[in-house]
Amino acid sequence: MTGLSTPSTDRAEAAEGHPAMRQAVRLAVRYGYLVALVIAVVTGAVPGGRISEAVWILAGITAFTIDRPWRTHLRTLFDWLPLIGALLVYDYTRDLADKLGMPLRMTELADADKWLFGGTVPTVWLQQHLAGDGQPWWTPIIGLVYTTHFIVPWAVAAAFYVYSRPLWTRYMRRIVLLSYLALLTYILVPAAPPWYASREGVIPEAVQRISGFGLGMVSPDVSSQWLEENGNYVAALPSLHTAFAVLVTVTLWPLVRSWWLRIPLALFPAAMAFTLVYGGEHYVVDVLLGCVYVAITALLARAWERRSRPAGAGPSAEVPVNSVQATR
């Protein structure tokens, strides 16, 4: 009979409606998370401390895997907790050099930059020619680049975790190894950034701390206070900001096939290096050594992976981003 529903047709219509409903929920949760993240970045709530970053990362992974079984979300927590713990240890021990009374290096780095650039400290030259007596209109762009250090490496980690756990494992191995190699250097050879060296009179010229942090949405006083509370004036050598930017680029480069996507990848470390030197956060020597530390990290990680690979197993192939499948 036409116009009348039967139990079988009701069940068929319900089955057809469920995928659409699930898709709607999936999109609502994902876009809701992205909107909340953008608001948090613009208002200065992100970046925060390591715990805050971890909460946002885990929330993002949950949002983009909301339709997976609850056991998957529990596994996510157990996968990330040891790594977050290792990075928390890094945070609490990176100023150990100050507590141990190790001599703080200031003149050596300034002299090295002067030797490289004919007697001129690049930070001083850039600020005199580009900053003048204040902060130009494009300072928020500097802030955007600076802020990516607290977001992009972890966004890459979260994306890898959602779509390819093997890639995530390799990437996070390098993140932790790079962090601890830098930490060891901070403890043994504590070094001050240009802004601190200027404040102590090692650099005669005034050096502003121009990070542009807050993207123009947060007052300079608030952003300066955040940098003072979360920064480390004995951790200039090497530049971990540069190292993380380079690591992101070299990790994503073989996974990206489109040449136009490789342009921002190539520009990312260069923009970060300019931001750090211009902003008074690092010397050029720090930036160059950050690149060297990425190379050392890659060599050590690959040696470990070759050593731990089962006998007879071939080398792991890189998988293009557009063909990476979820391996959950």
Coordinates of C-alpha atoms in Angstrom, one line a residue:
M1 CA 0.0 0.0 0.0
T2 CA 1.3 3.4 -1.0
G3 CA 1.6 6.2 1.6
L4 CA 2.0 3.8 4.5
S5 CA 5.3 3.0 6.2
T6 CA 6.3 -0.4 7.3
P7 CA 8.8 -1.5 10.0
S8 CA 11.3 -2.4 7.2
T9 CA 11.1 1.0 5.5
D10 CA 11.3 2.7 8.9
R11 CA 14.6 0.9 9.7
A12 CA 16.0 1.7 6.2
E13 CA 15.2 5.4 6.6
A14 CA 16.8 5.4 10.1
A15 CA 19.9 3.7 8.7
E16 CA 20.2 6.3 6.0
G17 CA 19.7 9.1 8.4
H18 CA 22.4 8.0 10.9
P19 CA 25.4 8.6 8.6
A20 CA 24.2 12.1 7.9
M21 CA 23.7 12.8 11.6
R22 CA 27.1 11.4 12.5
Q23 CA 28.7 13.6 9.8
A24 CA 26.9 16.6 11.1
V25 CA 28.1 15.9 14.7
R26 CA 31.6 15.3 13.4
L27 CA 31.7 18.6 11.6
A28 CA 30.1 20.5 14.4
V29 CA 32.7 19.2 16.9
R30 CA 35.6 19.8 14.6
Y31 CA 34.7 23.4 13.6
G32 CA 33.7 24.2 17.1
Y33 CA 37.2 23.2 18.3
L34 CA 38.8 25.2 15.5
V35 CA 36.8 28.3 16.3
A36 CA 37.6 28.0 20.0
L37 CA 41.3 27.6 19.2
V38 CA 41.3 30.7 17.0
I39 CA 39.6 32.7 19.7
A40 CA 42.1 31.5 22.3
V41 CA 45.1 32.4 20.1
V42 CA 43.7 35.9 19.3
T43 CA 42.9 36.6 23.0
G44 CA 46.3 35.4 24.2
A45 CA 45.0 32.3 26.0
V46 CA 47.2 30.2 23.7
P47 CA 50.1 29.7 24.1
G48 CA 50.1 28.9 27.7
G49 CA 52.1 26.5 29.9
R50 CA 52.9 23.0 28.9
I51 CA 49.7 21.6 30.5
S52 CA 47.6 24.1 28.6
E53 CA 49.2 23.1 25.4
A54 CA 48.7 19.4 26.1
V55 CA 45.0 20.0 26.9
W56 CA 44.5 21.8 23.6
I57 CA 46.3 19.0 21.7
L58 CA 44.4 16.2 23.2
A59 CA 41.1 18.1 22.8
G60 CA 41.9 18.6 19.1
I61 CA 42.8 14.9 18.6
T62 CA 39.5 14.0 20.3
A63 CA 37.5 16.5 18.2
F64 CA 38.9 15.0 15.0
T65 CA 38.4 11.4 16.0
I66 CA 35.1 11.9 17.9
D67 CA 33.4 9.1 16.1
R68 CA 36.1 6.5 17.0
P69 CA 35.6 4.0 19.9
W70 CA 36.2 5.2 23.5
R71 CA 39.2 2.8 23.7
T72 CA 40.9 4.8 21.0
H73 CA 40.6 8.0 23.1
L74 CA 41.9 6.2 26.2
R75 CA 44.9 5.0 24.1
T76 CA 45.5 8.5 23.0
L77 CA 45.8 9.6 26.6
F78 CA 48.3 6.8 27.4
D79 CA 50.3 7.5 24.2
W80 CA 50.7 11.2 25.0
L81 CA 51.2 11.2 28.8
P82 CA 54.8 10.0 28.7
L83 CA 55.8 12.5 26.1
I84 CA 54.1 15.3 27.9
G85 CA 55.9 14.2 31.1
A86 CA 59.2 14.2 29.3
L87 CA 58.6 17.8 28.1
L88 CA 57.5 18.9 31.5
V89 CA 60.8 17.6 32.9
Y90 CA 62.5 19.6 30.2
D91 CA 60.6 22.8 31.2
Y92 CA 61.5 22.4 34.9
T93 CA 65.2 21.7 34.3
R94 CA 66.1 24.1 31.5
D95 CA 67.2 26.8 34.0
L96 CA 69.4 24.3 35.9
A97 CA 72.5 26.0 34.7
D98 CA 71.6 29.1 36.7
K99 CA 71.1 27.0 39.8
L100 CA 74.4 25.2 39.3
G101 CA 76.3 28.5 39.0
M102 CA 77.6 27.8 35.5
P103 CA 79.2 30.9 33.9
L104 CA 76.7 32.8 31.7
R105 CA 78.1 33.3 28.1
M106 CA 77.4 36.8 26.7
T107 CA 80.5 38.3 25.1
E108 CA 81.4 35.2 23.1
L109 CA 78.1 35.2 21.1
A110 CA 78.1 38.9 20.5
D111 CA 81.8 38.6 19.3
A112 CA 80.9 35.7 17.1
D113 CA 78.2 37.6 15.3
K114 CA 80.5 40.6 14.9
W115 CA 83.1 38.4 13.4
L116 CA 80.6 36.9 10.9
F117 CA 79.2 40.4 9.9
G118 CA 82.2 42.6 9.8
G119 CA 82.0 44.1 13.3
T120 CA 78.2 44.5 13.4
V121 CA 75.7 42.7 15.5
P122 CA 72.9 41.9 13.1
T123 CA 70.2 42.4 15.8
V124 CA 71.4 46.0 16.4
W125 CA 71.6 46.8 12.7
L126 CA 68.1 45.4 11.9
Q127 CA 66.5 47.2 14.8
Q128 CA 68.2 50.5 14.0
H129 CA 67.1 50.3 10.3
L130 CA 63.7 48.7 10.7
A131 CA 62.3 49.4 14.2
G132 CA 63.5 52.9 14.8
D133 CA 62.2 54.3 18.1
G134 CA 59.1 52.1 18.2
Q135 CA 57.4 49.1 16.7
P136 CA 56.3 49.4 13.0
W137 CA 52.9 48.5 11.7
W138 CA 54.0 45.1 10.6
T139 CA 55.1 44.0 14.1
P140 CA 52.0 41.8 14.5
I141 CA 53.3 39.8 11.5
I142 CA 56.5 39.2 13.5
G143 CA 54.2 38.2 16.4
L144 CA 52.4 35.7 14.2
V145 CA 55.7 34.0 13.2
Y146 CA 56.9 34.0 16.8
T147 CA 53.7 32.5 18.0
T148 CA 53.9 29.6 15.5
H149 CA 56.6 28.1 17.6
F150 CA 54.0 27.3 20.3
I151 CA 51.4 25.9 17.9
V152 CA 52.7 24.6 14.6
P153 CA 55.0 21.8 15.8
W154 CA 52.3 20.4 18.0
A155 CA 49.6 20.8 15.3
V156 CA 51.8 18.7 13.1
A157 CA 52.2 16.1 15.9
A158 CA 48.4 16.0 16.4
A159 CA 47.7 15.6 12.6
F160 CA 50.2 12.8 12.4
Y161 CA 48.6 11.1 15.4
V162 CA 45.2 11.3 13.8
Y163 CA 46.2 10.1 10.4
S164 CA 49.4 8.0 10.8
R165 CA 50.7 6.8 14.1
P166 CA 54.0 5.6 12.7
L167 CA 54.7 9.1 11.4
W168 CA 53.8 10.5 14.7
T169 CA 56.1 8.1 16.5
R170 CA 59.1 9.1 14.3
Y171 CA 58.3 12.8 14.6
M172 CA 57.9 12.8 18.4
R173 CA 61.1 10.9 18.8
R174 CA 62.8 13.7 17.1
I175 CA 61.0 16.4 19.1
V176 CA 62.0 14.9 22.4
L177 CA 65.6 14.1 21.3
L178 CA 66.0 17.7 19.9
S179 CA 64.6 19.2 23.1
Y180 CA 67.0 17.2 25.4
L181 CA 70.0 17.9 23.2
A182 CA 69.3 21.6 23.5
L183 CA 68.7 21.2 27.3
L184 CA 72.1 19.6 27.7
T185 CA 73.7 22.5 26.0
Y186 CA 71.7 25.0 28.1
I187 CA 73.0 23.4 31.2
L188 CA 76.6 23.1 30.2
V189 CA 76.9 26.3 28.1
P190 CA 74.3 28.8 29.3
A191 CA 74.1 31.7 27.0
A192 CA 72.3 35.0 27.1
P193 CA 70.2 36.5 24.2
P194 CA 71.0 39.9 22.7
W195 CA 68.3 41.8 24.7
Y196 CA 69.8 40.6 27.9
A197 CA 73.4 41.2 26.8
S198 CA 72.4 44.8 25.9
R199 CA 70.7 45.2 29.3
E200 CA 73.9 44.1 31.0
G201 CA 76.1 46.4 28.9
V202 CA 77.8 43.7 26.8
I203 CA 76.2 45.2 23.7
P204 CA 76.6 49.0 24.0
E205 CA 73.6 49.8 21.8
A206 CA 70.0 49.4 23.1
V207 CA 68.3 46.2 22.0
Q208 CA 64.5 46.0 22.2
R209 CA 62.7 42.8 22.8
I210 CA 60.4 42.9 19.7
S211 CA 58.5 39.7 19.5
G212 CA 55.1 41.2 18.4
F213 CA 53.7 38.5 20.7
G214 CA 49.9 38.9 21.1
L215 CA 49.4 39.8 17.3
G216 CA 48.5 43.3 18.2
M217 CA 45.5 42.1 20.2
V218 CA 47.4 42.0 23.5
S219 CA 49.1 45.1 25.0
P220 CA 52.9 45.2 24.9
D221 CA 53.0 45.2 28.7
V222 CA 51.0 41.9 28.9
S223 CA 53.1 40.2 26.2
S224 CA 56.4 41.4 27.8
Q225 CA 55.3 40.0 31.1
W226 CA 54.4 36.7 29.5
L227 CA 57.8 36.5 27.9
E228 CA 59.5 37.3 31.2
E229 CA 57.6 34.6 33.0
N230 CA 58.0 31.9 30.4
G231 CA 61.3 32.8 28.8
N232 CA 64.7 31.7 29.8
Y233 CA 67.6 34.1 29.6
V234 CA 70.3 31.3 29.8
A235 CA 68.8 29.3 26.8
A236 CA 69.9 31.2 23.8
L237 CA 72.3 28.6 22.3
P238 CA 71.1 26.9 20.3
S239 CA 67.8 28.5 19.1
L240 CA 65.2 25.9 19.7
H241 CA 62.6 28.1 18.0
T242 CA 64.7 27.9 14.8
A243 CA 65.3 24.2 15.3
F244 CA 61.6 23.3 15.7
A245 CA 60.8 25.3 12.5
V246 CA 63.5 23.5 10.6
L247 CA 62.3 20.2 12.0
V248 CA 58.7 20.9 10.8
T249 CA 60.0 21.8 7.3
V250 CA 62.3 18.8 6.8
T251 CA 59.6 16.4 8.2
L252 CA 56.8 17.7 5.9
W253 CA 59.0 18.3 2.8
P254 CA 59.0 14.7 1.5
L255 CA 55.3 14.3 2.3
V256 CA 54.2 17.3 0.3
R257 CA 54.2 16.8 -3.5
S258 CA 52.8 20.1 -4.6
W259 CA 55.5 22.6 -5.3
W260 CA 53.4 25.6 -4.2
L261 CA 52.9 24.0 -0.7
R262 CA 56.7 23.7 -0.4
I263 CA 57.1 27.5 -0.7
P264 CA 55.7 28.3 2.7
L265 CA 57.6 25.3 4.1
A266 CA 60.8 26.8 2.8
L267 CA 59.9 30.3 4.1
F268 CA 58.9 29.1 7.5
P269 CA 62.4 28.6 9.0
A270 CA 63.7 31.7 7.3
A271 CA 60.9 33.9 8.7
M272 CA 61.5 32.4 12.1
A273 CA 65.2 33.2 11.9
F274 CA 64.5 36.8 10.9
T275 CA 62.0 37.2 13.7
L276 CA 64.4 35.9 16.3
V277 CA 67.4 38.0 15.2
Y278 CA 65.4 41.2 14.6
G279 CA 63.4 40.8 17.8
G280 CA 66.5 40.5 20.0
E281 CA 65.8 36.9 21.0
H282 CA 68.8 35.2 19.3
Y283 CA 72.1 35.8 17.6
V284 CA 72.7 34.5 14.1
V285 CA 75.1 32.0 15.6
D286 CA 72.2 30.6 17.7
V287 CA 70.1 30.2 14.6
L288 CA 72.8 28.4 12.7
L289 CA 73.5 26.1 15.6
G290 CA 69.8 25.3 15.8
C291 CA 70.0 24.0 12.2
V292 CA 73.0 21.9 13.2
Y293 CA 71.1 20.4 16.1
V294 CA 68.3 19.3 13.8
A295 CA 70.9 17.5 11.6
I296 CA 72.4 15.8 14.7
T297 CA 68.9 14.8 15.9
A298 CA 68.1 13.3 12.5
L299 CA 71.3 11.3 12.4
L300 CA 70.8 10.0 16.0
A301 CA 67.1 9.1 15.4
R302 CA 67.8 7.3 12.1
A303 CA 70.7 5.4 13.8
W304 CA 68.3 4.3 16.5
E305 CA 65.6 3.3 14.1
R306 CA 68.0 1.3 12.0
R307 CA 69.2 -0.5 15.1
S308 CA 65.8 -1.2 16.4
R309 CA 64.3 -2.4 13.0
P310 CA 63.6 -6.1 13.0
A311 CA 66.2 -8.2 11.1
G312 CA 65.3 -8.5 7.4
A313 CA 62.9 -5.6 7.4
G314 CA 63.4 -3.1 4.6
P315 CA 63.7 0.7 5.0
S316 CA 60.4 2.4 5.8
A317 CA 59.0 4.4 2.9
E318 CA 57.8 7.9 3.3
V319 CA 54.1 8.2 2.6
P320 CA 52.7 11.3 0.8
V321 CA 50.3 13.4 2.9
N322 CA 47.5 13.0 0.4
S323 CA 47.7 9.2 0.6
V324 CA 48.3 8.8 4.4
Q325 CA 45.6 6.5 5.8
A326 CA 44.5 6.3 9.4
T327 CA 46.3 3.6 11.2
R328 CA 44.3 3.5 14.3

